[in-house]
Coordinates of C-alpha atoms in Angstrom, one line a residue:
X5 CA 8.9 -8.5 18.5
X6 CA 5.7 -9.3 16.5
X7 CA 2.4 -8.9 16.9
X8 CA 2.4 -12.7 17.6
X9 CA 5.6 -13.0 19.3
X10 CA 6.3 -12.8 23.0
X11 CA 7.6 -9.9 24.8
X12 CA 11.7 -11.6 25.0
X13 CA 12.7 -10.3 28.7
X14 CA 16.4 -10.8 30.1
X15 CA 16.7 -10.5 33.7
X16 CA 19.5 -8.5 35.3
X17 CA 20.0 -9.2 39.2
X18 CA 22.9 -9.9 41.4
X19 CA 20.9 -12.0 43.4
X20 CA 19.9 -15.5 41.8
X21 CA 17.2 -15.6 44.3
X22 CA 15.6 -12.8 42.9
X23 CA 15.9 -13.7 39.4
X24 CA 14.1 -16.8 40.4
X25 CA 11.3 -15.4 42.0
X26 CA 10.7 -13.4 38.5
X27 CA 11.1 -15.8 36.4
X28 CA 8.2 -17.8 38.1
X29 CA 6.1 -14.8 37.9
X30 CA 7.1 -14.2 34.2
X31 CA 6.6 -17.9 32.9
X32 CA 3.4 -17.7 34.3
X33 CA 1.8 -15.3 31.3
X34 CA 1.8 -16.7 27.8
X35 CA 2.8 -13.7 26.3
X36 CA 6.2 -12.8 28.2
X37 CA 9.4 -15.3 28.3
X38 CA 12.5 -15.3 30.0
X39 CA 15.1 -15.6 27.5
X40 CA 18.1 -15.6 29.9
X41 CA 19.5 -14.6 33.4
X42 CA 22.8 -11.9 33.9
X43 CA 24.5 -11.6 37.4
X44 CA 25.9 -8.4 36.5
X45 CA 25.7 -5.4 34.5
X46 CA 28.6 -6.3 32.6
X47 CA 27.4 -10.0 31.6
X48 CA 23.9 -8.0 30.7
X49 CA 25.5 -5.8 27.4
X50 CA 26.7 -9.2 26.5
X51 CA 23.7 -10.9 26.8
X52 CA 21.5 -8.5 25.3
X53 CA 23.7 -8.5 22.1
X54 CA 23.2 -12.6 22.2
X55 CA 19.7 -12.7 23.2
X56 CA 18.4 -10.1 21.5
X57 CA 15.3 -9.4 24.4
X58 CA 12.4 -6.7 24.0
X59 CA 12.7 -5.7 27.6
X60 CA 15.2 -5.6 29.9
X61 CA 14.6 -5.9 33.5
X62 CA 18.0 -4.3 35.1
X63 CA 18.7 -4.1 38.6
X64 CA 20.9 -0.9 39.7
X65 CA 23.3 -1.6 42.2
X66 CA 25.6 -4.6 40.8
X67 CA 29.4 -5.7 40.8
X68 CA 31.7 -4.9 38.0
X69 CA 29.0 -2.6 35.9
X70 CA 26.2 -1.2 37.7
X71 CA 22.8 -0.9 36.1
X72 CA 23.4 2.9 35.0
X73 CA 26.6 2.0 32.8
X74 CA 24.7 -1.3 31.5
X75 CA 21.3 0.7 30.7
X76 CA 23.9 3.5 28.1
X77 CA 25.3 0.6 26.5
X78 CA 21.8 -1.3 25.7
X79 CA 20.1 1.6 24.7
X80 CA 23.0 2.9 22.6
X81 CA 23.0 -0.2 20.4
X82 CA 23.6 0.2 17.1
X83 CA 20.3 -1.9 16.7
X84 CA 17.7 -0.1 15.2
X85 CA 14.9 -0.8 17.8
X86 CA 17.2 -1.6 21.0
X87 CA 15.4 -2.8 23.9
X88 CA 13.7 -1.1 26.3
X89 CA 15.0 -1.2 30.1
X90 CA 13.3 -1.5 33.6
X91 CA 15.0 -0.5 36.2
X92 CA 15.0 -2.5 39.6
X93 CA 16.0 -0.9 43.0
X94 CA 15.1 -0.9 46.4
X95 CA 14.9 2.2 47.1
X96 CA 11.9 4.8 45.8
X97 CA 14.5 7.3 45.6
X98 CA 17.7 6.0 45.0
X99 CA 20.1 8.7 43.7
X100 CA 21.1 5.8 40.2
X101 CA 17.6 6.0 39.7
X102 CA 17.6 9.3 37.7
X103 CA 21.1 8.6 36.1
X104 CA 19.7 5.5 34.7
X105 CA 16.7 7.3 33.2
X106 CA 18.9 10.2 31.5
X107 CA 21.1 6.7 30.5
X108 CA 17.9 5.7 28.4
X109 CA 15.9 3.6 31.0
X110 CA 11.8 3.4 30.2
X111 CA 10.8 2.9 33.5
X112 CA 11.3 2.2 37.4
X113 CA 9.2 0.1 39.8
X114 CA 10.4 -1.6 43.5
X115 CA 11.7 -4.4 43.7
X116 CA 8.4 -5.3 45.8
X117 CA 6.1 -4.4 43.4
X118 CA 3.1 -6.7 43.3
X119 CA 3.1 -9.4 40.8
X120 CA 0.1 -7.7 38.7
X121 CA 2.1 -4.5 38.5
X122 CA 5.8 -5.9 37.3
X123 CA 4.0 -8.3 34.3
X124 CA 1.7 -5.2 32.8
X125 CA 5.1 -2.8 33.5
X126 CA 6.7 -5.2 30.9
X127 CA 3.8 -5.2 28.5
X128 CA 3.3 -1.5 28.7
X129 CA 7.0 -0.8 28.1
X130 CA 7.3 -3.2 25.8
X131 CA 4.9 -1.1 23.8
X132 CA 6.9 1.7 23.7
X133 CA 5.3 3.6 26.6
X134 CA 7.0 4.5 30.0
X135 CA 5.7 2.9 33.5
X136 CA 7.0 5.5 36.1
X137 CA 4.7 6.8 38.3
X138 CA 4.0 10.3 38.2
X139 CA 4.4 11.2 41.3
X140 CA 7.8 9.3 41.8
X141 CA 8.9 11.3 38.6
X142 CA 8.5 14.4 39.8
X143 CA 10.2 13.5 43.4
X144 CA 13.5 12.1 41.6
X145 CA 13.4 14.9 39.6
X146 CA 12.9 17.6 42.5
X147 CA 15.4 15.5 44.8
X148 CA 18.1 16.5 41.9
X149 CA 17.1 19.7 40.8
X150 CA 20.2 20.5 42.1
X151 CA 21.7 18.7 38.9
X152 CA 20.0 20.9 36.4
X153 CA 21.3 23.2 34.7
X154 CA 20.4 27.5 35.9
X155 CA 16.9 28.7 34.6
X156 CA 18.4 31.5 33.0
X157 CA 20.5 29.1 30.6
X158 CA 20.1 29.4 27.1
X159 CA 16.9 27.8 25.5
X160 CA 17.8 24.9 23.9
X161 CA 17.1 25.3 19.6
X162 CA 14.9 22.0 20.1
X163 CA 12.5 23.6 22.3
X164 CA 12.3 26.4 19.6
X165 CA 10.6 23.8 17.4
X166 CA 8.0 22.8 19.4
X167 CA 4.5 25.1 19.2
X168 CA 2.9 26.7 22.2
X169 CA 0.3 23.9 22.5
X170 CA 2.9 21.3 22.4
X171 CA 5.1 23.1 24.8
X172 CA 2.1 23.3 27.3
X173 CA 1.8 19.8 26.8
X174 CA 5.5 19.3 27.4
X175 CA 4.8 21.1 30.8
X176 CA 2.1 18.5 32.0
X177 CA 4.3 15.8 31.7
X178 CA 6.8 16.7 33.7
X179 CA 4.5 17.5 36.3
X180 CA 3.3 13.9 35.5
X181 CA 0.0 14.0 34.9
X182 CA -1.7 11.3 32.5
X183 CA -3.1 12.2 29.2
X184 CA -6.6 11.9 30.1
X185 CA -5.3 14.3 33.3
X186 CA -4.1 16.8 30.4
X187 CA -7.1 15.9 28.1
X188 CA -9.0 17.6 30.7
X189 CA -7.1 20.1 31.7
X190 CA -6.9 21.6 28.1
X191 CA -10.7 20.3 27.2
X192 CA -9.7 17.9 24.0
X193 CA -9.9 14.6 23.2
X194 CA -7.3 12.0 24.5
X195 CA -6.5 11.4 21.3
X196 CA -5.6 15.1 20.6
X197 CA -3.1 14.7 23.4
X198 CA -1.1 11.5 22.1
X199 CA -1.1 13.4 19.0
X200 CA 1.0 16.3 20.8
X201 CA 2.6 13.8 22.5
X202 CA 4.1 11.9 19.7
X203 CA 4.9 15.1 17.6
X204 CA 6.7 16.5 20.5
X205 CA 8.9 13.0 21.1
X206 CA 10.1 13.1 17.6
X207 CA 10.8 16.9 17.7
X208 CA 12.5 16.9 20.6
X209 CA 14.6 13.5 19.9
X210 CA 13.5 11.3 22.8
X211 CA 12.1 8.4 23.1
X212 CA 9.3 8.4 25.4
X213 CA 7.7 10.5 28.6
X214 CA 10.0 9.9 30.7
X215 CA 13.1 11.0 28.9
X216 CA 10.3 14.5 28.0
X217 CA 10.0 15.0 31.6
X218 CA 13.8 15.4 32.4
X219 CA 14.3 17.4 29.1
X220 CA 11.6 19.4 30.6
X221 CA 13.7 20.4 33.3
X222 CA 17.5 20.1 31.7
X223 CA 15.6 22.8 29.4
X224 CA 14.9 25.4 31.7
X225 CA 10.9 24.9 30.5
X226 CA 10.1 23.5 33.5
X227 CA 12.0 24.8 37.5
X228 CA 12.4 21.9 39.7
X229 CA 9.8 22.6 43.0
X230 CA 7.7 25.1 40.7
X231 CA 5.0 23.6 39.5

């Protein structure tokens, strides 16, 4: 994607209803198009190799290949900027939900989410950012805590990289709060904080909050119904 381009979305539903309904909202916005529909999640690896989209918009519960084996396979594209995935479900705390994040996915909204909310979600993940809300992070991650590994498991050597500051930062977003929520909670400037942010991403090999939150916990840095 270019600065010029627009945002290339595929749309992953079983239900061609649904896929219509956003479509219409996504043709609407001169910067987004839809380059192509998948039934399944099986028919969505395929297309995303064909139609090479920015964002894919991936339902979780599907025949053949659910949306959690889909989401590894797209995000483990040997392409060197794979596309980013939005997961679709129905409910706010559907157990595939988390195993689709660990898979790779950048986000999670409803499937009722206003029409406002599902084109900027595409835009802002497009951009490299994540689009779950905080406070539905931190429920999924509570509600399978149980999945974690003990808090008395050995530190990971990748945590041993980051520096205290970043590690506090680390913290705050798995509780997740915003930066300008940790901006003013440590008393620096926002820009300070995307500037811990980004150095902890790279040293910690993920590629965006989301995927920092749930190392948070798989760490041990962070107990599940602690904070």
């Amino acid at each position: 994607m270019t600065a010029n381009s627009p945002i290339r979305v595929l749309l992953v539903d079983d239900q061609p209803l649904l896929r219509t309904g956003f479509r219409m909202i996504l043709e609407a916005e001169s910067d987004i198009a839809v380059v192509g529909e998948s039934g399944d999640g099986q028919a969505a690896v395929t297309d995303t190799r064909a139609l090479q989209p920015d964002v894919v918009l991936m339902d979780i519960r599907m025949p053949r290949m659910d949306g959690v084996q889909a989401t590894r396979s797209i995000t483990g594209t040997a392409r060197e900027s794979p596309p980013r995935v939005l997961v679709l479900t129905t409910f706010d705390l559907d157990e595939y939900v988390v195993e689709a994040l660990r898979a790779g996915a950048s986000g999670f909204l409803l499937k009722d989410v206003p029409a406002d909310q599902l084109v900027e979600a595409i835009r802002t993940v497009a951009r490299g950012d994540s689009v779950v809300a905080p406070s539905i992070t931190r429920r999924l991650l509570d509600m399978f805590a149980t999945r974690f590994p003990a808090t008395d498991a050995p530190t990971p050597a990748s945590l041993s990289h980051l520096t205290a500051r970043e590690r506090e930062v680390l913290t705050m977003v798995a509780r997740g709060m915003s930066n300008a929520e940790i901006a003013a909670e440590l008393v620096v400037s926002e820009t300070t904080v995307k500037t811990h942010v980004g150095n902890l991403l790279t040293k910690l090999s993920v590629r965006d909050r989301v995927q920092a939150a749930i190392y948070a916990y798989e760490s041990g840095l962070v107990t599940p119904g602690a904070l």
